[in-house]
Coordinates of N, CA, C and O in Angstrom, one line a residue:
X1 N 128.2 99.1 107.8 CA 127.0 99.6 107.0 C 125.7 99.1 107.8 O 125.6 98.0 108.2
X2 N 124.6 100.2 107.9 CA 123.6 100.0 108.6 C 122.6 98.9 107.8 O 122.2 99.2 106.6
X3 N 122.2 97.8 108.3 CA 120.9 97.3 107.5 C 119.6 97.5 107.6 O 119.1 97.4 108.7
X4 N 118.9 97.6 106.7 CA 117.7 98.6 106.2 C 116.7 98.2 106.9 O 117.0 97.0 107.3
X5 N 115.5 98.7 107.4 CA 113.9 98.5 108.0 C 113.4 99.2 107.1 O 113.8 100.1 106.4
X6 N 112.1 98.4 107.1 CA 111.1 99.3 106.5 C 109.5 98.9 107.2 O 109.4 97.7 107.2
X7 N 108.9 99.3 107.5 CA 107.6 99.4 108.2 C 106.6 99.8 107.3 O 106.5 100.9 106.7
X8 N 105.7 98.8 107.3 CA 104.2 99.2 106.8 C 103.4 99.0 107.4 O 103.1 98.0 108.0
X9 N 102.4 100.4 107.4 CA 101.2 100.4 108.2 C 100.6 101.5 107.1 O 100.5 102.7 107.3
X10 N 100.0 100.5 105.8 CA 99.3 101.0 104.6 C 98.2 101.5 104.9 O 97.8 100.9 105.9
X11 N 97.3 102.4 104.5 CA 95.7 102.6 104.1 C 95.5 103.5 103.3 O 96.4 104.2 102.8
X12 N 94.0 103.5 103.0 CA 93.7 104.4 101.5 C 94.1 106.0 102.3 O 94.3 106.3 103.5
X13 N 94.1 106.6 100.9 CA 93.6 108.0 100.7 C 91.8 107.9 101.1 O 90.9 107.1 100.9
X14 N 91.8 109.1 101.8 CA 90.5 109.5 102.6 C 90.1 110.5 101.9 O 90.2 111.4 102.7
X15 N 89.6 111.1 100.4 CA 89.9 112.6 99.9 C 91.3 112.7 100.1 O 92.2 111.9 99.8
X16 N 91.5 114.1 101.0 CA 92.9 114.7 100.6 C 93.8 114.0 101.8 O 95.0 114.3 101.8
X17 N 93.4 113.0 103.1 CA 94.1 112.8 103.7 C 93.9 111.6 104.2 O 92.9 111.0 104.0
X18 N 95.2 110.8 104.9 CA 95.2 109.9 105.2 C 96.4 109.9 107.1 O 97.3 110.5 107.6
X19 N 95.1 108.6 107.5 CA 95.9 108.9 108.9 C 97.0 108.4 108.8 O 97.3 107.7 107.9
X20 N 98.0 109.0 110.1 CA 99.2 108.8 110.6 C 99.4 107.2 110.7 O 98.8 106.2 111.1
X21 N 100.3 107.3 110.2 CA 101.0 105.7 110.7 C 101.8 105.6 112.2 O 103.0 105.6 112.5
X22 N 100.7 105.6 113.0 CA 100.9 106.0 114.9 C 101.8 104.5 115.6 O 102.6 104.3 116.5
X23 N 100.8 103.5 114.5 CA 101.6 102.4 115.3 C 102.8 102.1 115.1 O 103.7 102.0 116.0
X24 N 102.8 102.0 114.2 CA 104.6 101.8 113.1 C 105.5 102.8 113.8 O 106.5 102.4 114.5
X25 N 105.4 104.2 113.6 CA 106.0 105.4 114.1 C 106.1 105.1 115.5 O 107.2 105.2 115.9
X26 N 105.0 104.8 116.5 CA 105.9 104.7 118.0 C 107.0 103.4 118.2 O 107.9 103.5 119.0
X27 N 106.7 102.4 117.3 CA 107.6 101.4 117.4 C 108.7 101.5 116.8 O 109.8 101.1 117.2
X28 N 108.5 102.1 116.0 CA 110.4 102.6 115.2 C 110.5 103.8 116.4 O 111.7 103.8 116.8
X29 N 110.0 104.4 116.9 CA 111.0 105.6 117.7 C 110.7 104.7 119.3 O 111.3 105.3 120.1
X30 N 110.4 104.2 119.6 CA 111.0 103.5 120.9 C 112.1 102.6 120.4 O 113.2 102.9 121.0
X31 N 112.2 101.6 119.3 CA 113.4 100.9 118.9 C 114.3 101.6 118.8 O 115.4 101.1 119.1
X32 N 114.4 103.1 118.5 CA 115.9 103.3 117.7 C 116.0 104.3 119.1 O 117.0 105.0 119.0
X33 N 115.4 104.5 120.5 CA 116.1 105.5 121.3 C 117.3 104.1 121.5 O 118.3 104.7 121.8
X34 N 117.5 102.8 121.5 CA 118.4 101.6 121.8 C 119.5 102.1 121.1 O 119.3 102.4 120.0
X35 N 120.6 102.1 121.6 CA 122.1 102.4 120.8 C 122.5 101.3 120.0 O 123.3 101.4 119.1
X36 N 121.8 100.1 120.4 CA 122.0 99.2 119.8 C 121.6 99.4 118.4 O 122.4 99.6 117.6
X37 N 120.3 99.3 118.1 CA 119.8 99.3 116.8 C 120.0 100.4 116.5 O 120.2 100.4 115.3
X38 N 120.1 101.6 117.1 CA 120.3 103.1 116.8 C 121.7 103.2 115.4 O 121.8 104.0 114.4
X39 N 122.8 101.9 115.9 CA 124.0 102.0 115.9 C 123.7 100.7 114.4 O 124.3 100.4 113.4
X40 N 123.3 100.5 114.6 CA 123.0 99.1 113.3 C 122.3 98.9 112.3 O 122.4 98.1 111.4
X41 N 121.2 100.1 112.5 CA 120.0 99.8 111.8 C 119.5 100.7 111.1 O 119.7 101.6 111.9
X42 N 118.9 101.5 109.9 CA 118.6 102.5 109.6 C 116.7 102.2 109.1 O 116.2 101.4 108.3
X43 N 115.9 103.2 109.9 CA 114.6 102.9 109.0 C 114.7 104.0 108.3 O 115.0 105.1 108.4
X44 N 114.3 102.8 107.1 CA 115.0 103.2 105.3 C 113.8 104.0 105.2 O 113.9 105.2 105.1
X45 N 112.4 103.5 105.3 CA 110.7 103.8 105.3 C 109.8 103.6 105.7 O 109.8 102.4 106.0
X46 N 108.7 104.3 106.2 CA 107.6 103.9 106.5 C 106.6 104.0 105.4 O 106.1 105.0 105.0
X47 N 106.3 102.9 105.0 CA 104.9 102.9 103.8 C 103.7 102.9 104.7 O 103.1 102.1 105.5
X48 N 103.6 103.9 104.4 CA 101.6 104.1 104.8 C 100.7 104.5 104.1 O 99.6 104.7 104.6
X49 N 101.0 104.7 102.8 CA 99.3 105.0 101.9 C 99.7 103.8 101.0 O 100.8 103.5 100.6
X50 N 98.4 103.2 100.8 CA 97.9 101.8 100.1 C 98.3 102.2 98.3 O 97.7 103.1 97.8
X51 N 99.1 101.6 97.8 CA 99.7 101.6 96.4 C 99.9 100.3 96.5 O 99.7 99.4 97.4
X52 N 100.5 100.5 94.9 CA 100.7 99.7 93.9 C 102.0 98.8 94.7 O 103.2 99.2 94.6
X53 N 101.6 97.7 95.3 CA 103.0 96.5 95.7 C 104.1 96.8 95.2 O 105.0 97.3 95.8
X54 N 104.0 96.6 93.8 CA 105.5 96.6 93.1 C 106.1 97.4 93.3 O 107.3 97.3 93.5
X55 N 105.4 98.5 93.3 CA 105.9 100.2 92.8 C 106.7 100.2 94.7 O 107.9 100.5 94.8
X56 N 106.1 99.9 95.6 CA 106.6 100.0 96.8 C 107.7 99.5 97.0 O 108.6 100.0 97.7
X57 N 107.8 98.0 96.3 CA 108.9 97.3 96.4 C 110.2 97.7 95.9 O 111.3 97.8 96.5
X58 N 109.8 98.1 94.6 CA 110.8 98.8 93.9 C 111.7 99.7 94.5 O 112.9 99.8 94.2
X59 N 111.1 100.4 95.4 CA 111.7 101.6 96.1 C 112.8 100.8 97.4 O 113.9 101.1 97.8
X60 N 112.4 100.3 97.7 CA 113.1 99.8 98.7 C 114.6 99.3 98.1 O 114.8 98.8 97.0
X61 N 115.7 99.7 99.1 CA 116.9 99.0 98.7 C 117.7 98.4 100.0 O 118.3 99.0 100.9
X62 N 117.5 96.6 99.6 CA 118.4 95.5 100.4 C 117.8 95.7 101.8 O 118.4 96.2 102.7
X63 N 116.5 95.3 101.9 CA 115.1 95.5 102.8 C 116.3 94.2 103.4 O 117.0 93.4 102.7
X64 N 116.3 94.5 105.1 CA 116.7 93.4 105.9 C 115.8 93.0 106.8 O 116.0 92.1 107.5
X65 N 114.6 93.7 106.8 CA 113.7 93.5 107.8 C 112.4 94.6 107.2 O 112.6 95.7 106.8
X66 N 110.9 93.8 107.3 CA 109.8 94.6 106.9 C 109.0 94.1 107.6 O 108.6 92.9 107.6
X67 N 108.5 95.4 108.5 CA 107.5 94.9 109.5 C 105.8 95.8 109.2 O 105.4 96.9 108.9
X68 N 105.1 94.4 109.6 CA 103.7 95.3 109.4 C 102.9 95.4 110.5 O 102.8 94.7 111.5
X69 N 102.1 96.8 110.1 CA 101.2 96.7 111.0 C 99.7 95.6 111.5 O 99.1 95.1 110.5
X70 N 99.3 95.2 112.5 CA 98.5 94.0 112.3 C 97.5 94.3 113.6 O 97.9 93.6 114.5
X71 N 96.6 94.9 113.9 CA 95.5 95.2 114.8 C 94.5 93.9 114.5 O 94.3 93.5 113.4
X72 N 93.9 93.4 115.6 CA 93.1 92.7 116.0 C 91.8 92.3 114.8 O 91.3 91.2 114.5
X73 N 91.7 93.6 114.4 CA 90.7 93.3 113.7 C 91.2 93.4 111.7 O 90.6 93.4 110.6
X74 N 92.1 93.5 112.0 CA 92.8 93.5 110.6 C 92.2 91.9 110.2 O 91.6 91.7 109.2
X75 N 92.6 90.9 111.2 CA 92.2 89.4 110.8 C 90.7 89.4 110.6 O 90.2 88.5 109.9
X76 N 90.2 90.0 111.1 CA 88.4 89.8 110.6 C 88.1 91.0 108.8 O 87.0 90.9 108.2
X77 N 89.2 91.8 108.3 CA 89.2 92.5 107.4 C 90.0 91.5 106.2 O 91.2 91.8 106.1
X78 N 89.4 90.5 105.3 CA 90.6 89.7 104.4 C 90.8 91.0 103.8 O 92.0 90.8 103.5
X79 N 90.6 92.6 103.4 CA 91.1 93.3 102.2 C 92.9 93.9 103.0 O 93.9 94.1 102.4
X80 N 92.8 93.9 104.0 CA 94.1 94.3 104.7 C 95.2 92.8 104.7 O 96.2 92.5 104.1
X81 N 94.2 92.1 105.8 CA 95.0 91.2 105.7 C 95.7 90.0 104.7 O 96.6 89.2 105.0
X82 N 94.9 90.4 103.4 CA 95.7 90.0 102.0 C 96.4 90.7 101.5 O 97.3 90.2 100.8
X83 N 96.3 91.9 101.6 CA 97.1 92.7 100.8 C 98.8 92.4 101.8 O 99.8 92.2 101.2
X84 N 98.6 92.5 103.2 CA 100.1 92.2 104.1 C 100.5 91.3 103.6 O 101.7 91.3 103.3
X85 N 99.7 90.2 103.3 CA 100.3 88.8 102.7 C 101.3 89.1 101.8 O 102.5 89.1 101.8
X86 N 100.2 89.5 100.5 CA 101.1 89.4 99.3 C 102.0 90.2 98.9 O 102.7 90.0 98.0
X87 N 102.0 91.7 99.9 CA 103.0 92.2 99.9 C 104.7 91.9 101.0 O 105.6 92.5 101.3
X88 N 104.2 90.7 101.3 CA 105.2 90.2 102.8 C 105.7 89.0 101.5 O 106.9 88.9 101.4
X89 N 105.2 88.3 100.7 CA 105.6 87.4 100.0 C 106.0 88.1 98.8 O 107.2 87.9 98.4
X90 N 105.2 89.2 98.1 CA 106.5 90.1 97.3 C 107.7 90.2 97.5 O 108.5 89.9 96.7
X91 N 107.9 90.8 98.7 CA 109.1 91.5 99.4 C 109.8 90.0 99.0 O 110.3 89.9 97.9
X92 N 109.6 89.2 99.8 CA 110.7 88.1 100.4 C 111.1 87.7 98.8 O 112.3 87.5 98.6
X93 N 110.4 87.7 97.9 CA 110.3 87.0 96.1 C 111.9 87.7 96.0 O 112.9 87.0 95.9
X94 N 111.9 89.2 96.0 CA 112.7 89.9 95.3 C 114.0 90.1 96.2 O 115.0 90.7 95.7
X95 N 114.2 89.6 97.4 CA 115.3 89.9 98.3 C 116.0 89.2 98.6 O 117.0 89.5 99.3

């Protein structure tokens, strides 16, 4: 049985749109061209629009790995870089 990924690289709604999750997305498809993880691993999701923690959490099933996105300036933004926290400490609460 494959064990689950999930990737977050959250942000708001912009009006009707919201950007691509470019960073998350080239690192899950360079990882899985590997037969290795190709063969082991399944990315279950990519979370990219900014919701409700729980509700995210919830959706996830037997998360073995959740990775976030984290740019330079994320650490000069506390509204990003808390929200990864407390959703990186949700995660871990419930698994």
């Amino acid at each position: 049985m494959k064990k689950n990924v999930y990737m977050v690289q959250a942000t708001y709604l912009n009006g009707k749109t919201v950007p691509i999750p470019y960073a998350v997305g080239a690192l899950a498809a360079y990882a899985w061209k590997n037969s290795t993880v190709a063969d082991n691993y399944e990315l279950a999701e990519i979370l990219f629009l900014r919701e409700n923690i729980d509700d995210a959490i919830s959706r996830m099933r037997d998360p073995f790995y959740v990775g976030f996105s984290s740019y330079m300036w994320s650490s000069f933004s506390c509204d990003y870089h808390n929200f990864a926290i407390i959703f990186a400490f949700r995660t871990k609460s419930v698994t």
